[in-house]
Structure formats: structure tokens, C-alpha cells
Amino acid sequence: MPALFAAAARHCDNNSRVIFTSSIAGSKGINFESLKDTPARKALSAGQRYGQSKLANIVLAREVARRYEDKGIVAVSLDPGGNKTGLQQHMPGWARTILNFMLYPPAMGALTHLYAGTTTEYTDLNGKFLIPWARLGVASAAAQNPELGQRLWSYLEKEVKAK
């Protein structure tokens, strides 16, 4: 955070941006027991772990926005959209073939990131969730839970201090 505060102090608008990449494929909650290599983690599928991590990104962006808005930090989370990336490499060939008709070229996935990083109206985006293609969206109810944000923040602080 000190580097973000310093960048905000040097910026002409006294702001610094943090962009969290997420997805609409989030989950309904975070199983804190599964965040380490435990039996609870092993019980989750790859898709469940992915969804949980994407939910955590939205929750964390909202928490950063809440905690540091007065220090010039603007945090936004976004879903880059369904894009042809390496995420599909472990799918069966027939599934990849079908998805290729529905997915967009990787460059399209950059549009929302570019918007979040370059728009002059970025302070209006603080704590918000963007969807393809650079549009304001609504995060899931779980992502908007302030208690979950505080719990995740406390968990992460504890983990960082333990290292």
C-alpha cells in the first residue's frame, strides 16, 4: 500500500488505481478453510476454486475502495468477458470446439481493463464492478457483503504477517 499512496501523492489528481480481474463465474461465498492446502480445499473442484478466487477479487476490490478512498486509492473489479485463452486448454476437444464459437479473441478481453486504467472518470468507478465491454455491472450479493470484505481483509492481513 505504501507504493500506491506514494503514487497517488505524485499524480495530478492525487489518485492511484488498482484493477482487480474477476469474473461473473464467482461463487456464493468463501470457504476460508479451503484457502490453504487442506482436505476442504481438496474437496473443491477446479471450477469451485476458480469461482471462489474471482469472488475474493471483487470483495477485496470493494474493501480496498472502502478503506483507502480517502487516501486517493481507486479500486475497481472487472470481468474481462468470455475470451479464448489458456483457460480452455484442459477441456475436452469437443468442448473447446463449441466454446470457440462463443468466445471472443483475447484482445477483446483487454478493453475493459484499458477503460478502467485510462478513463478520466475513474473516481466514479471506485468499488464498482465492470462487465464487458467497459460497462458498469452489478456484482453478486455475496460480493457486496461488507462483513465478508472485513473477514477476508483480516484473514489476508494475518496470513501476510505470518510470512
PDB file of C-alpha atoms in Angstrom:
ATOM      1  CA  MET A   1       0.000   0.000   0.000  1.00  0.00           C
ATOM      2  CA  PRO A   2       2.819   2.491   0.624  1.00  0.00           C
ATOM      3  CA  ALA A   3       3.718   2.444  -3.085  1.00  0.00           C
ATOM      4  CA  LEU A   4       0.093   3.182  -4.028  1.00  0.00           C
ATOM      5  CA  PHE A   5      -0.084   6.035  -1.520  1.00  0.00           C
ATOM      6  CA  ALA A   6       3.154   7.481  -2.916  1.00  0.00           C
ATOM      7  CA  ALA A   7       1.866   7.181  -6.493  1.00  0.00           C
ATOM      8  CA  ALA A   8      -1.385   8.896  -5.523  1.00  0.00           C
ATOM      9  CA  ALA A   9       0.554  11.737  -3.908  1.00  0.00           C
ATOM     10  CA  ARG A  10       2.548  12.269  -7.125  1.00  0.00           C
ATOM     11  CA  HIS A  11      -0.439  12.049  -9.502  1.00  0.00           C
ATOM     12  CA  CYS A  12      -2.004  15.306 -10.645  1.00  0.00           C
ATOM     13  CA  ASP A  13      -5.405  14.217  -9.248  1.00  0.00           C
ATOM     14  CA  ASN A  14      -3.895  12.707  -6.075  1.00  0.00           C
ATOM     15  CA  ASN A  15      -5.238   9.289  -7.026  1.00  0.00           C
ATOM     16  CA  SER A  16      -3.864   5.865  -7.828  1.00  0.00           C
ATOM     17  CA  ARG A  17      -5.769   2.980  -9.454  1.00  0.00           C
ATOM     18  CA  VAL A  18      -5.863  -0.726  -8.638  1.00  0.00           C
ATOM     19  CA  ILE A  19      -7.696  -3.031 -11.050  1.00  0.00           C
ATOM     20  CA  PHE A  20      -8.815  -6.474  -9.856  1.00  0.00           C
ATOM     21  CA  THR A  21      -9.600  -9.036 -12.550  1.00  0.00           C
ATOM     22  CA  SER A  22     -12.600 -11.165 -11.699  1.00  0.00           C
ATOM     23  CA  SER A  23     -15.420 -12.935 -13.470  1.00  0.00           C
ATOM     24  CA  ILE A  24     -19.146 -13.437 -13.386  1.00  0.00           C
ATOM     25  CA  ALA A  25     -18.233 -17.036 -12.537  1.00  0.00           C
ATOM     26  CA  GLY A  26     -17.958 -16.164  -8.855  1.00  0.00           C
ATOM     27  CA  SER A  27     -19.277 -18.289  -6.030  1.00  0.00           C
ATOM     28  CA  LYS A  28     -21.836 -17.671  -3.303  1.00  0.00           C
ATOM     29  CA  GLY A  29     -19.208 -17.406  -0.576  1.00  0.00           C
ATOM     30  CA  ILE A  30     -15.653 -18.032   0.541  1.00  0.00           C
ATOM     31  CA  ASN A  31     -14.788 -21.203   2.407  1.00  0.00           C
ATOM     32  CA  PHE A  32     -11.876 -19.920   4.468  1.00  0.00           C
ATOM     33  CA  GLU A  33     -10.903 -23.488   5.405  1.00  0.00           C
ATOM     34  CA  SER A  34     -10.182 -24.139   1.727  1.00  0.00           C
ATOM     35  CA  LEU A  35      -7.741 -21.254   1.250  1.00  0.00           C
ATOM     36  CA  LYS A  36      -4.840 -23.432   2.375  1.00  0.00           C
ATOM     37  CA  ASP A  37      -3.870 -26.944   1.332  1.00  0.00           C
ATOM     38  CA  THR A  38      -6.411 -28.754   3.493  1.00  0.00           C
ATOM     39  CA  PRO A  39      -8.976 -31.522   2.978  1.00  0.00           C
ATOM     40  CA  ALA A  40     -11.570 -28.753   2.475  1.00  0.00           C
ATOM     41  CA  ARG A  41      -9.518 -27.414  -0.451  1.00  0.00           C
ATOM     42  CA  LYS A  42      -9.076 -30.864  -1.953  1.00  0.00           C
ATOM     43  CA  ALA A  43     -12.844 -31.363  -1.799  1.00  0.00           C
ATOM     44  CA  LEU A  44     -13.437 -28.403  -4.131  1.00  0.00           C
ATOM     45  CA  SER A  45     -13.355 -28.780  -7.887  1.00  0.00           C
ATOM     46  CA  ALA A  46     -11.118 -26.571 -10.016  1.00  0.00           C
ATOM     47  CA  GLY A  47     -14.212 -24.623 -11.050  1.00  0.00           C
ATOM     48  CA  GLN A  48     -15.230 -24.051  -7.435  1.00  0.00           C
ATOM     49  CA  ARG A  49     -11.737 -22.840  -6.530  1.00  0.00           C
ATOM     50  CA  TYR A  50     -11.756 -20.546  -9.580  1.00  0.00           C
ATOM     51  CA  GLY A  51     -15.163 -19.099  -8.689  1.00  0.00           C
ATOM     52  CA  GLN A  52     -14.113 -18.559  -5.086  1.00  0.00           C
ATOM     53  CA  SER A  53     -10.948 -16.742  -6.163  1.00  0.00           C
ATOM     54  CA  LYS A  54     -12.909 -14.483  -8.526  1.00  0.00           C
ATOM     55  CA  LEU A  55     -15.403 -13.651  -5.783  1.00  0.00           C
ATOM     56  CA  ALA A  56     -12.490 -12.841  -3.466  1.00  0.00           C
ATOM     57  CA  ASN A  57     -11.102 -10.412  -6.072  1.00  0.00           C
ATOM     58  CA  ILE A  58     -14.372  -8.470  -6.172  1.00  0.00           C
ATOM     59  CA  VAL A  59     -14.675  -8.496  -2.374  1.00  0.00           C
ATOM     60  CA  LEU A  60     -11.082  -7.326  -1.980  1.00  0.00           C
ATOM     61  CA  ALA A  61     -11.544  -4.505  -4.517  1.00  0.00           C
ATOM     62  CA  ARG A  62     -14.582  -3.260  -2.620  1.00  0.00           C
ATOM     63  CA  GLU A  63     -12.706  -3.449   0.663  1.00  0.00           C
ATOM     64  CA  VAL A  64      -9.706  -1.533  -0.710  1.00  0.00           C
ATOM     65  CA  ALA A  65     -12.107   1.104  -2.055  1.00  0.00           C
ATOM     66  CA  ARG A  66     -13.819   1.389   1.320  1.00  0.00           C
ATOM     67  CA  ARG A  67     -10.625   1.549   3.361  1.00  0.00           C
ATOM     68  CA  TYR A  68      -8.482   3.792   1.190  1.00  0.00           C
ATOM     69  CA  GLU A  69     -10.738   6.100  -0.820  1.00  0.00           C
ATOM     70  CA  ASP A  70      -9.748   8.995   1.442  1.00  0.00           C
ATOM     71  CA  LYS A  71      -6.069   8.281   0.684  1.00  0.00           C
ATOM     72  CA  GLY A  72      -6.575   8.546  -3.092  1.00  0.00           C
ATOM     73  CA  ILE A  73      -6.765   4.832  -3.920  1.00  0.00           C
ATOM     74  CA  VAL A  74      -9.372   3.920  -6.543  1.00  0.00           C
ATOM     75  CA  ALA A  75     -10.104   0.182  -6.704  1.00  0.00           C
ATOM     76  CA  VAL A  76     -12.273  -1.396  -9.379  1.00  0.00           C
ATOM     77  CA  SER A  77     -13.004  -5.023 -10.213  1.00  0.00           C
ATOM     78  CA  LEU A  78     -13.997  -6.279 -13.624  1.00  0.00           C
ATOM     79  CA  ASP A  79     -14.989  -9.239 -15.731  1.00  0.00           C
ATOM     80  CA  PRO A  80     -12.985  -9.193 -18.984  1.00  0.00           C
ATOM     81  CA  GLY A  81     -15.570 -11.391 -20.719  1.00  0.00           C
ATOM     82  CA  GLY A  82     -15.511 -14.808 -22.325  1.00  0.00           C
ATOM     83  CA  ASN A  83     -12.264 -14.862 -24.249  1.00  0.00           C
ATOM     84  CA  LYS A  84     -10.189 -17.510 -25.991  1.00  0.00           C
ATOM     85  CA  THR A  85      -7.353 -18.011 -23.509  1.00  0.00           C
ATOM     86  CA  GLY A  86      -5.341 -20.810 -21.968  1.00  0.00           C
ATOM     87  CA  LEU A  87      -8.181 -21.457 -19.524  1.00  0.00           C
ATOM     88  CA  GLN A  88      -9.747 -23.760 -22.086  1.00  0.00           C
ATOM     89  CA  GLN A  89      -6.637 -25.902 -22.645  1.00  0.00           C
ATOM     90  CA  HIS A  90      -7.669 -28.652 -20.218  1.00  0.00           C
ATOM     91  CA  MET A  91     -11.182 -29.032 -21.600  1.00  0.00           C
ATOM     92  CA  PRO A  92     -12.092 -31.904 -23.879  1.00  0.00           C
ATOM     93  CA  GLY A  93     -11.617 -31.091 -27.561  1.00  0.00           C
ATOM     94  CA  TRP A  94     -15.334 -31.136 -28.314  1.00  0.00           C
ATOM     95  CA  ALA A  95     -15.976 -28.567 -25.534  1.00  0.00           C
ATOM     96  CA  ARG A  96     -13.216 -26.279 -26.829  1.00  0.00           C
ATOM     97  CA  THR A  97     -14.672 -26.525 -30.341  1.00  0.00           C
ATOM     98  CA  ILE A  98     -18.115 -25.450 -29.134  1.00  0.00           C
ATOM     99  CA  LEU A  99     -16.714 -22.685 -26.940  1.00  0.00           C
ATOM    100  CA  ASN A 100     -14.633 -21.294 -29.798  1.00  0.00           C
ATOM    101  CA  PHE A 101     -17.898 -20.259 -31.457  1.00  0.00           C
ATOM    102  CA  MET A 102     -18.962 -18.310 -28.352  1.00  0.00           C
ATOM    103  CA  LEU A 103     -15.696 -16.841 -27.101  1.00  0.00           C
ATOM    104  CA  TYR A 104     -14.079 -13.596 -28.197  1.00  0.00           C
ATOM    105  CA  PRO A 105     -10.477 -13.016 -29.312  1.00  0.00           C
ATOM    106  CA  PRO A 106      -8.100 -12.328 -26.400  1.00  0.00           C
ATOM    107  CA  ALA A 107      -7.683  -8.681 -27.430  1.00  0.00           C
ATOM    108  CA  MET A 108     -11.358  -8.082 -26.625  1.00  0.00           C
ATOM    109  CA  GLY A 109     -10.621  -9.078 -23.030  1.00  0.00           C
ATOM    110  CA  ALA A 110      -8.293  -6.095 -22.717  1.00  0.00           C
ATOM    111  CA  LEU A 111     -10.956  -3.479 -23.498  1.00  0.00           C
ATOM    112  CA  THR A 112     -12.494  -3.308 -20.030  1.00  0.00           C
ATOM    113  CA  HIS A 113      -9.055  -3.279 -18.384  1.00  0.00           C
ATOM    114  CA  LEU A 114      -7.951  -0.450 -20.659  1.00  0.00           C
ATOM    115  CA  TYR A 115     -11.072   1.531 -19.869  1.00  0.00           C
ATOM    116  CA  ALA A 116     -10.629   1.074 -16.112  1.00  0.00           C
ATOM    117  CA  GLY A 117      -6.997   2.129 -16.381  1.00  0.00           C
ATOM    118  CA  THR A 118      -7.402   5.130 -18.653  1.00  0.00           C
ATOM    119  CA  THR A 119     -10.820   6.723 -18.198  1.00  0.00           C
ATOM    120  CA  THR A 120     -10.780  10.257 -16.823  1.00  0.00           C
ATOM    121  CA  GLU A 121     -13.922   9.460 -14.821  1.00  0.00           C
ATOM    122  CA  TYR A 122     -12.197   6.753 -12.800  1.00  0.00           C
ATOM    123  CA  THR A 123     -13.091   8.099  -9.359  1.00  0.00           C
ATOM    124  CA  ASP A 124     -16.741   7.292 -10.158  1.00  0.00           C
ATOM    125  CA  LEU A 125     -15.669   3.652 -10.513  1.00  0.00           C
ATOM    126  CA  ASN A 126     -14.266   3.258  -7.002  1.00  0.00           C
ATOM    127  CA  GLY A 127     -15.559  -0.018  -5.547  1.00  0.00           C
ATOM    128  CA  LYS A 128     -17.575  -0.771  -8.669  1.00  0.00           C
ATOM    129  CA  PHE A 129     -17.703  -3.865 -10.889  1.00  0.00           C
ATOM    130  CA  LEU A 130     -17.291  -3.548 -14.675  1.00  0.00           C
ATOM    131  CA  ILE A 131     -18.519  -6.036 -17.246  1.00  0.00           C
ATOM    132  CA  PRO A 132     -17.608  -6.462 -20.918  1.00  0.00           C
ATOM    133  CA  TRP A 133     -17.129  -4.111 -22.747  1.00  0.00           C
ATOM    134  CA  ALA A 134     -16.368  -1.342 -20.282  1.00  0.00           C
ATOM    135  CA  ARG A 135     -19.862  -1.163 -18.824  1.00  0.00           C
ATOM    136  CA  LEU A 136     -20.942  -0.806 -15.223  1.00  0.00           C
ATOM    137  CA  GLY A 137     -22.279  -4.085 -13.857  1.00  0.00           C
ATOM    138  CA  VAL A 138     -23.674  -5.372 -10.600  1.00  0.00           C
ATOM    139  CA  ALA A 139     -21.599  -7.788  -8.551  1.00  0.00           C
ATOM    140  CA  SER A 140     -23.279 -10.729  -6.843  1.00  0.00           C
ATOM    141  CA  ALA A 141     -24.932 -10.321  -3.460  1.00  0.00           C
ATOM    142  CA  ALA A 142     -22.071 -12.263  -1.865  1.00  0.00           C
ATOM    143  CA  ALA A 143     -19.543  -9.835  -3.350  1.00  0.00           C
ATOM    144  CA  GLN A 144     -21.417  -6.895  -1.841  1.00  0.00           C
ATOM    145  CA  ASN A 145     -21.371  -8.299   1.706  1.00  0.00           C
ATOM    146  CA  PRO A 146     -19.324  -5.858   3.856  1.00  0.00           C
ATOM    147  CA  GLU A 147     -18.836  -8.451   6.602  1.00  0.00           C
ATOM    148  CA  LEU A 148     -17.246 -10.820   4.080  1.00  0.00           C
ATOM    149  CA  GLY A 149     -14.931  -7.990   2.979  1.00  0.00           C
ATOM    150  CA  GLN A 150     -13.801  -7.320   6.524  1.00  0.00           C
ATOM    151  CA  ARG A 151     -13.322 -11.030   7.228  1.00  0.00           C
ATOM    152  CA  LEU A 152     -11.279 -11.553   4.055  1.00  0.00           C
ATOM    153  CA  TRP A 153      -9.156  -8.494   4.840  1.00  0.00           C
ATOM    154  CA  SER A 154      -8.451  -9.759   8.372  1.00  0.00           C
ATOM    155  CA  TYR A 155      -7.608 -13.214   7.051  1.00  0.00           C
ATOM    156  CA  LEU A 156      -5.179 -11.814   4.472  1.00  0.00           C
ATOM    157  CA  GLU A 157      -3.524  -9.480   6.999  1.00  0.00           C
ATOM    158  CA  LYS A 158      -2.964 -12.431   9.331  1.00  0.00           C
ATOM    159  CA  GLU A 159      -1.505 -14.542   6.510  1.00  0.00           C
ATOM    160  CA  VAL A 160       0.860 -11.790   5.374  1.00  0.00           C
ATOM    161  CA  LYS A 161       2.087 -11.177   8.926  1.00  0.00           C
ATOM    162  CA  ALA A 162       2.678 -14.922   9.383  1.00  0.00           C
ATOM    163  CA  LYS A 163       5.052 -14.938   6.398  1.00  0.00           C
TER     164      LYS A 163
END
